[in-house]
PDB file of C-alpha atoms in Angstrom:
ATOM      1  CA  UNK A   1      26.835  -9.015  -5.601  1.00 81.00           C
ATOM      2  CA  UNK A   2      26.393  -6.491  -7.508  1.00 83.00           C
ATOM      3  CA  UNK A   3      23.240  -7.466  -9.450  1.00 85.00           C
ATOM      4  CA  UNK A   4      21.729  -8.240  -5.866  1.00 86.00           C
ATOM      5  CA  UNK A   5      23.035  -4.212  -5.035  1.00 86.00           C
ATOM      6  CA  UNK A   6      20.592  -2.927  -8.368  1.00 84.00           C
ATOM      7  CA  UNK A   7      17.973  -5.359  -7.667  1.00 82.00           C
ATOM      8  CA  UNK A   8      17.701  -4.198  -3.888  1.00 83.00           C
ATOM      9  CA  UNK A   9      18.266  -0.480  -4.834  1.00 82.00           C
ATOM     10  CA  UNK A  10      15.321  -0.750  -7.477  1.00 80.00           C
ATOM     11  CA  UNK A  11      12.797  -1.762  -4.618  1.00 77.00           C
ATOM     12  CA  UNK A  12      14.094   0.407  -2.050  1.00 68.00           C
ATOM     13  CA  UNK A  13      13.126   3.170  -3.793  1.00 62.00           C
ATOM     14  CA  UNK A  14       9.762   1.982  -4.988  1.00 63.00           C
ATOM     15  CA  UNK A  15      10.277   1.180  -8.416  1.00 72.00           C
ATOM     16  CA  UNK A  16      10.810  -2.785  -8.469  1.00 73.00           C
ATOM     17  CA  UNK A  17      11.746  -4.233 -11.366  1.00 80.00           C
ATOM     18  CA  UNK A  18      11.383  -7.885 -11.991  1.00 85.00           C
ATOM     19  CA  UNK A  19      14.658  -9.973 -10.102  1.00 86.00           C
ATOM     20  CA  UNK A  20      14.722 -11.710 -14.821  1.00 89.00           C
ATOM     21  CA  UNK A  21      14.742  -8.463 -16.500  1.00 89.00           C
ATOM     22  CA  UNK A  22      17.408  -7.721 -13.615  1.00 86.00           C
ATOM     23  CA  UNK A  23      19.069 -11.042 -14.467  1.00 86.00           C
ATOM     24  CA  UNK A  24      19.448 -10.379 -18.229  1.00 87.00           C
ATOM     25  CA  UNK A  25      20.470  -7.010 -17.811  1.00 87.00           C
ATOM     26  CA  UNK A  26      23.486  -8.336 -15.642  1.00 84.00           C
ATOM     27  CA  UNK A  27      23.699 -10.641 -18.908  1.00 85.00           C
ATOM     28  CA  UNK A  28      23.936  -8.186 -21.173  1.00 86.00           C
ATOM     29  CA  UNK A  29      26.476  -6.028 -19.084  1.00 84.00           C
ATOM     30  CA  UNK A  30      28.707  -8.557 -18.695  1.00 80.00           C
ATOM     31  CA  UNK A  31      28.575  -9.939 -22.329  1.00 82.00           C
ATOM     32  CA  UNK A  32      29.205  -5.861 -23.207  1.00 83.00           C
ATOM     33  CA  UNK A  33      32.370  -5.834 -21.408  1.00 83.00           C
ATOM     34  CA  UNK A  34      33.901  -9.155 -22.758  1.00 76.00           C
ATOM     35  CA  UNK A  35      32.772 -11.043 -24.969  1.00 75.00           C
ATOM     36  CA  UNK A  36      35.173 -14.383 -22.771  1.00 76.00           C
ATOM     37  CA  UNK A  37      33.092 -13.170 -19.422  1.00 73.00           C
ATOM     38  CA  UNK A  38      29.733 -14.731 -18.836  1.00 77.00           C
ATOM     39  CA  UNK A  39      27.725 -13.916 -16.430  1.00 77.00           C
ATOM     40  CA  UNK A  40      27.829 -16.869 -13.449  1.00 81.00           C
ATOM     41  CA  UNK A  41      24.244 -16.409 -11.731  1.00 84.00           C
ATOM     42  CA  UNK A  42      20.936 -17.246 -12.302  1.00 86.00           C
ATOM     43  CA  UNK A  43      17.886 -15.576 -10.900  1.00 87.00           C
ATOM     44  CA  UNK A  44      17.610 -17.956  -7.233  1.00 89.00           C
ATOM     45  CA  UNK A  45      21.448 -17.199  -7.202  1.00 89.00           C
ATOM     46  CA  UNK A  46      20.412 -13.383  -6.972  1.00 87.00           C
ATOM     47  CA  UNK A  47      17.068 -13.663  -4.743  1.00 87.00           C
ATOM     48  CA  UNK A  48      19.381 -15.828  -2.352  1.00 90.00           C
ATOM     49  CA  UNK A  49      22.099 -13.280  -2.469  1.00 88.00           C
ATOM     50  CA  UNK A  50      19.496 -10.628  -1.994  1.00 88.00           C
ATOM     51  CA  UNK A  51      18.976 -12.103   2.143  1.00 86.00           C
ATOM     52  CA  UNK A  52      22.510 -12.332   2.835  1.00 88.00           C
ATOM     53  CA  UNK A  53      23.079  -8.564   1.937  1.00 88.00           C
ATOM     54  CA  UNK A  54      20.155  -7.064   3.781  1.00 86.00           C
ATOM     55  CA  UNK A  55      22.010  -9.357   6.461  1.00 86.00           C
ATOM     56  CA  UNK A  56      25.009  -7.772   6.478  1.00 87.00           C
ATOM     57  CA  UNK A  57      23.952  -4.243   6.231  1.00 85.00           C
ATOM     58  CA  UNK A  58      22.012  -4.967   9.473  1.00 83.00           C
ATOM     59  CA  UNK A  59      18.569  -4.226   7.968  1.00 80.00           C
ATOM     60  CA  UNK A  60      15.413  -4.589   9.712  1.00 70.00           C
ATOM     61  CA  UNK A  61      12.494  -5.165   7.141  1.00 67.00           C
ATOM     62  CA  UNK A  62       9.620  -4.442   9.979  1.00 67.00           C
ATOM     63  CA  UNK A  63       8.927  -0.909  10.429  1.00 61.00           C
ATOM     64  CA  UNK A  64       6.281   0.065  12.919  1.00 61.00           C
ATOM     65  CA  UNK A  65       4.557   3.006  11.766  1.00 58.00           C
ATOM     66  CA  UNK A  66       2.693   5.182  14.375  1.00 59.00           C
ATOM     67  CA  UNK A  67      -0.839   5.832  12.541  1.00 59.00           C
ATOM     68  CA  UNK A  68      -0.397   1.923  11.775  1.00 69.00           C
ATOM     69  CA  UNK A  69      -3.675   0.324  13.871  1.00 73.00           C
ATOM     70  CA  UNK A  70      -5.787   3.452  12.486  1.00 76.00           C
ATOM     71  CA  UNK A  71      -4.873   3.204   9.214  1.00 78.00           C
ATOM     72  CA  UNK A  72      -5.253  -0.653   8.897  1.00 81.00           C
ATOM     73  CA  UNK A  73      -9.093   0.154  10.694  1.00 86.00           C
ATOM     74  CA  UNK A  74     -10.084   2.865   7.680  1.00 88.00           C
ATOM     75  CA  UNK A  75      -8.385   0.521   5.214  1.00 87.00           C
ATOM     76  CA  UNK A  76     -10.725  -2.606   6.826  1.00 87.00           C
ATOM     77  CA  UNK A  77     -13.685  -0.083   6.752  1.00 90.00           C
ATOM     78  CA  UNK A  78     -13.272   0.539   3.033  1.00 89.00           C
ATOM     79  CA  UNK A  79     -14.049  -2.780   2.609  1.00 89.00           C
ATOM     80  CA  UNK A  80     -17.275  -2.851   3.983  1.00 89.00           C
ATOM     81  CA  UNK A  81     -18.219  -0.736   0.897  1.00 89.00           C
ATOM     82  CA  UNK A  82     -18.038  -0.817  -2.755  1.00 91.00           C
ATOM     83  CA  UNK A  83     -14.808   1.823  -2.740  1.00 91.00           C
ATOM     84  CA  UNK A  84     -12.785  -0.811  -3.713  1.00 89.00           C
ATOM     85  CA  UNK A  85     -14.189  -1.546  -6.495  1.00 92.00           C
ATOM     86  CA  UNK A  86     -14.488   1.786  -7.848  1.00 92.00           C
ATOM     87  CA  UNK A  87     -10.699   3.164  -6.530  1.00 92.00           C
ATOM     88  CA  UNK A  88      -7.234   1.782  -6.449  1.00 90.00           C
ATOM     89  CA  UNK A  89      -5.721   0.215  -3.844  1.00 88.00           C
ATOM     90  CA  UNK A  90      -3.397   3.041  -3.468  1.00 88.00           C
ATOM     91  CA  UNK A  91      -5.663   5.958  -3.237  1.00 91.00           C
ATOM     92  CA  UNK A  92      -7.117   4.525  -0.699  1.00 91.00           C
ATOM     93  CA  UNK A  93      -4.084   3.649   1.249  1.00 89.00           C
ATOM     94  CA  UNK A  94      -3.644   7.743   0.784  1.00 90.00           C
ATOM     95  CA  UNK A  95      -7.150   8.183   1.530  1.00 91.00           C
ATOM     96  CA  UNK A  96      -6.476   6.696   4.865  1.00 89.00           C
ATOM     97  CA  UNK A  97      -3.375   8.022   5.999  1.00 86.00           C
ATOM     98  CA  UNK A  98      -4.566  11.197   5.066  1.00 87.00           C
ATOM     99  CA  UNK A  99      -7.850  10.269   7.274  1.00 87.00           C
ATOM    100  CA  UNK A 100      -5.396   9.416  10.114  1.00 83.00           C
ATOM    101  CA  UNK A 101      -3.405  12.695   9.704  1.00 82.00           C
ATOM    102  CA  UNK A 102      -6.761  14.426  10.319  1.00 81.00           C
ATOM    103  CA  UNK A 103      -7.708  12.760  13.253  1.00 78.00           C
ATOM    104  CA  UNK A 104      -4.380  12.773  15.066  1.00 72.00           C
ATOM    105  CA  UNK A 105      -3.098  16.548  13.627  1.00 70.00           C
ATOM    106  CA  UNK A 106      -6.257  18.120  14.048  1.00 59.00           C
ATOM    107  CA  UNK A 107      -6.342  20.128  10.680  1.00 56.00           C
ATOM    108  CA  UNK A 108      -4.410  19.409   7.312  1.00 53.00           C
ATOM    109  CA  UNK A 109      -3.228  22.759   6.802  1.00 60.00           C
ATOM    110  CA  UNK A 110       0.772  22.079   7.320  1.00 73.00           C
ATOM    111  CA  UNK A 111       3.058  23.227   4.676  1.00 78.00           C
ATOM    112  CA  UNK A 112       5.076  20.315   4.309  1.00 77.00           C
ATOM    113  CA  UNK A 113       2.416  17.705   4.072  1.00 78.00           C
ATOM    114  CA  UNK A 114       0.303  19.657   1.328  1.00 79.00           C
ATOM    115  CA  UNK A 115       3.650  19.109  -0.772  1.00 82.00           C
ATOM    116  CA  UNK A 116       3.559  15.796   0.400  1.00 81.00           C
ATOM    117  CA  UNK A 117       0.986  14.837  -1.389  1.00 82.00           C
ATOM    118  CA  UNK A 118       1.287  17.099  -4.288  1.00 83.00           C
ATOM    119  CA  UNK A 119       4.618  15.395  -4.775  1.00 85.00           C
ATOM    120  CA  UNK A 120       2.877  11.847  -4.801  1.00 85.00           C
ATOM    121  CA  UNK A 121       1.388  12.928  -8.677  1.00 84.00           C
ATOM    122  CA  UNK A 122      -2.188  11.214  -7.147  1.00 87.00           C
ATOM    123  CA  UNK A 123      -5.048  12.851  -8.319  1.00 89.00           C
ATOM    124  CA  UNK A 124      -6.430  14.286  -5.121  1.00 89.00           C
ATOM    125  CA  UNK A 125      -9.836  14.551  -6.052  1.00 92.00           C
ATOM    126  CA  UNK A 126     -10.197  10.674  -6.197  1.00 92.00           C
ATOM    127  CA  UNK A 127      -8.266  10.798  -2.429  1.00 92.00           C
ATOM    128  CA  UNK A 128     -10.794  13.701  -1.017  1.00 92.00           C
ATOM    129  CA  UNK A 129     -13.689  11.615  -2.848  1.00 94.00           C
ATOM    130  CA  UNK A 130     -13.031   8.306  -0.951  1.00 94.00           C
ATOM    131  CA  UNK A 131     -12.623  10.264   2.479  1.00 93.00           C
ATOM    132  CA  UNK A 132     -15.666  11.995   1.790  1.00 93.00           C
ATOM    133  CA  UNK A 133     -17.211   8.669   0.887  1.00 93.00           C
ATOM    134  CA  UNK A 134     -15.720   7.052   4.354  1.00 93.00           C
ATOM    135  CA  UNK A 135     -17.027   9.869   6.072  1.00 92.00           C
ATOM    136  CA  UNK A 136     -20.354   9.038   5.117  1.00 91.00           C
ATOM    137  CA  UNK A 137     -19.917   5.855   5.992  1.00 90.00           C
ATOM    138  CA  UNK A 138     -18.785   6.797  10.062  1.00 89.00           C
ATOM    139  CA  UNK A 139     -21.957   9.067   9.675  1.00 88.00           C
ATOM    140  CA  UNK A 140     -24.387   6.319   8.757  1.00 86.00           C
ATOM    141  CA  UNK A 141     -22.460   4.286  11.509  1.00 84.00           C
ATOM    142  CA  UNK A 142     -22.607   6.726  14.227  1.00 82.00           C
ATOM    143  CA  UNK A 143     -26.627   6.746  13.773  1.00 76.00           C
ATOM    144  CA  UNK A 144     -26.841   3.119  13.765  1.00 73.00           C
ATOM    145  CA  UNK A 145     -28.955   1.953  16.775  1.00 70.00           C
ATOM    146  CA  UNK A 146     -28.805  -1.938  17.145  1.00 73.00           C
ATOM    147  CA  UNK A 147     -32.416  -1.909  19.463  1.00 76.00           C
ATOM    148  CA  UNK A 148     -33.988  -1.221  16.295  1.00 73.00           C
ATOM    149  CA  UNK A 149     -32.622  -4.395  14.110  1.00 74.00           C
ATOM    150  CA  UNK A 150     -35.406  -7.414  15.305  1.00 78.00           C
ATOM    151  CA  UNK A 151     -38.230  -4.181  14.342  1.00 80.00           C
ATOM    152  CA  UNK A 152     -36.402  -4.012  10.808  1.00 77.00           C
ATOM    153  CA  UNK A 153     -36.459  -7.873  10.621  1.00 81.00           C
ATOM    154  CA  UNK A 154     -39.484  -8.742  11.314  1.00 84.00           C
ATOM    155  CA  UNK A 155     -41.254  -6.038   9.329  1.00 85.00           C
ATOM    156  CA  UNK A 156     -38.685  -7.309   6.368  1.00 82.00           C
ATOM    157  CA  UNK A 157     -39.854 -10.853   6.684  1.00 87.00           C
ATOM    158  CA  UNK A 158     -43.546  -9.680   6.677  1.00 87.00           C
ATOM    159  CA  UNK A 159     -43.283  -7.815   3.614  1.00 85.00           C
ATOM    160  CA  UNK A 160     -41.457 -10.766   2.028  1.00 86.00           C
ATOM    161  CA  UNK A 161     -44.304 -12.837   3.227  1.00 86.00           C
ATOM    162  CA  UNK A 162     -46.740 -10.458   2.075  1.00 85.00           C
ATOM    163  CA  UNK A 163     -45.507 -10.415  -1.387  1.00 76.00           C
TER     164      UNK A 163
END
């Protein structure tokens, strides 16, 4: 149980470590202590374990987060664009709850979530970079008129046909 108590602690606090090199540090432990002791458990042993402890402590594994349908929009809207090919996943997950802080808060001037993200050791000019470059993107959006498209077309096919 209590390699199943590391291996949970290590991902509850965002630093996961692989459930072997968990395993064969348990190993190791155990063959420290006594060389007659072996360690009984292999790695489903531990990963089977794991469910029967976040059952017991009552945990619930779904957490509904209230920016939650804006952020998943402005992370779907990065995809429409070459962002993520150019940024890591997580700075743009940042990017866009930072976007969603914005639009619900107003203003990003609070205290406490400046420190926020100075504590997250990001480098916030590639965050303000992809909101700047989403921003562009709403902006280009927002003057997108669809009565113009079959105009476009056509005088796209014309030139094609032309050429």
């Amino acid at each position: 149980m209590a390699t199943t108590c590391v291996y949970l602690a290590c991902k509850v606090e965002e630093c996961p470590h692989n459930i072997k090199q968990i395993w064969n540090e348990s190993k190791a432990v155990f063959a420290e202590i006594s060389s007659d002791i072996r360690f009984p458990y292999d790695v489903p042993d531990i990963a089977e374990c794991e469910s029967y402890l976040l059952e017991e402590m009552k945990f619930y594994l779904v957490v509904y987060h209230p920016y939650q349908a804006l952020i998943e929009s402005i992370i779907n809207d990065s995809y429409k664009t070459d962002m993520v090919f150019v940024y890591p996943p997580h700075v743009i997950a940042i990017a866009a709850l930072f976007l969603s802080r914005v639009i619900d808060q107003g203003n990003q001037s609070d205290a406490e979530a400046q420190q926020w993200y100075a504590d997250l050791n990001v480098d916030m000019t590639d965050v303000l970079q992809v909101v700047n470059e989403l921003l562009a993107v709403y902006e280009t959006w927002s003057g997108y008129v669809d009565d113009n498209m079959p105009d476009l077309v056509s005088r796209y096919i014309a030139d094609i046909a032309a050429s």
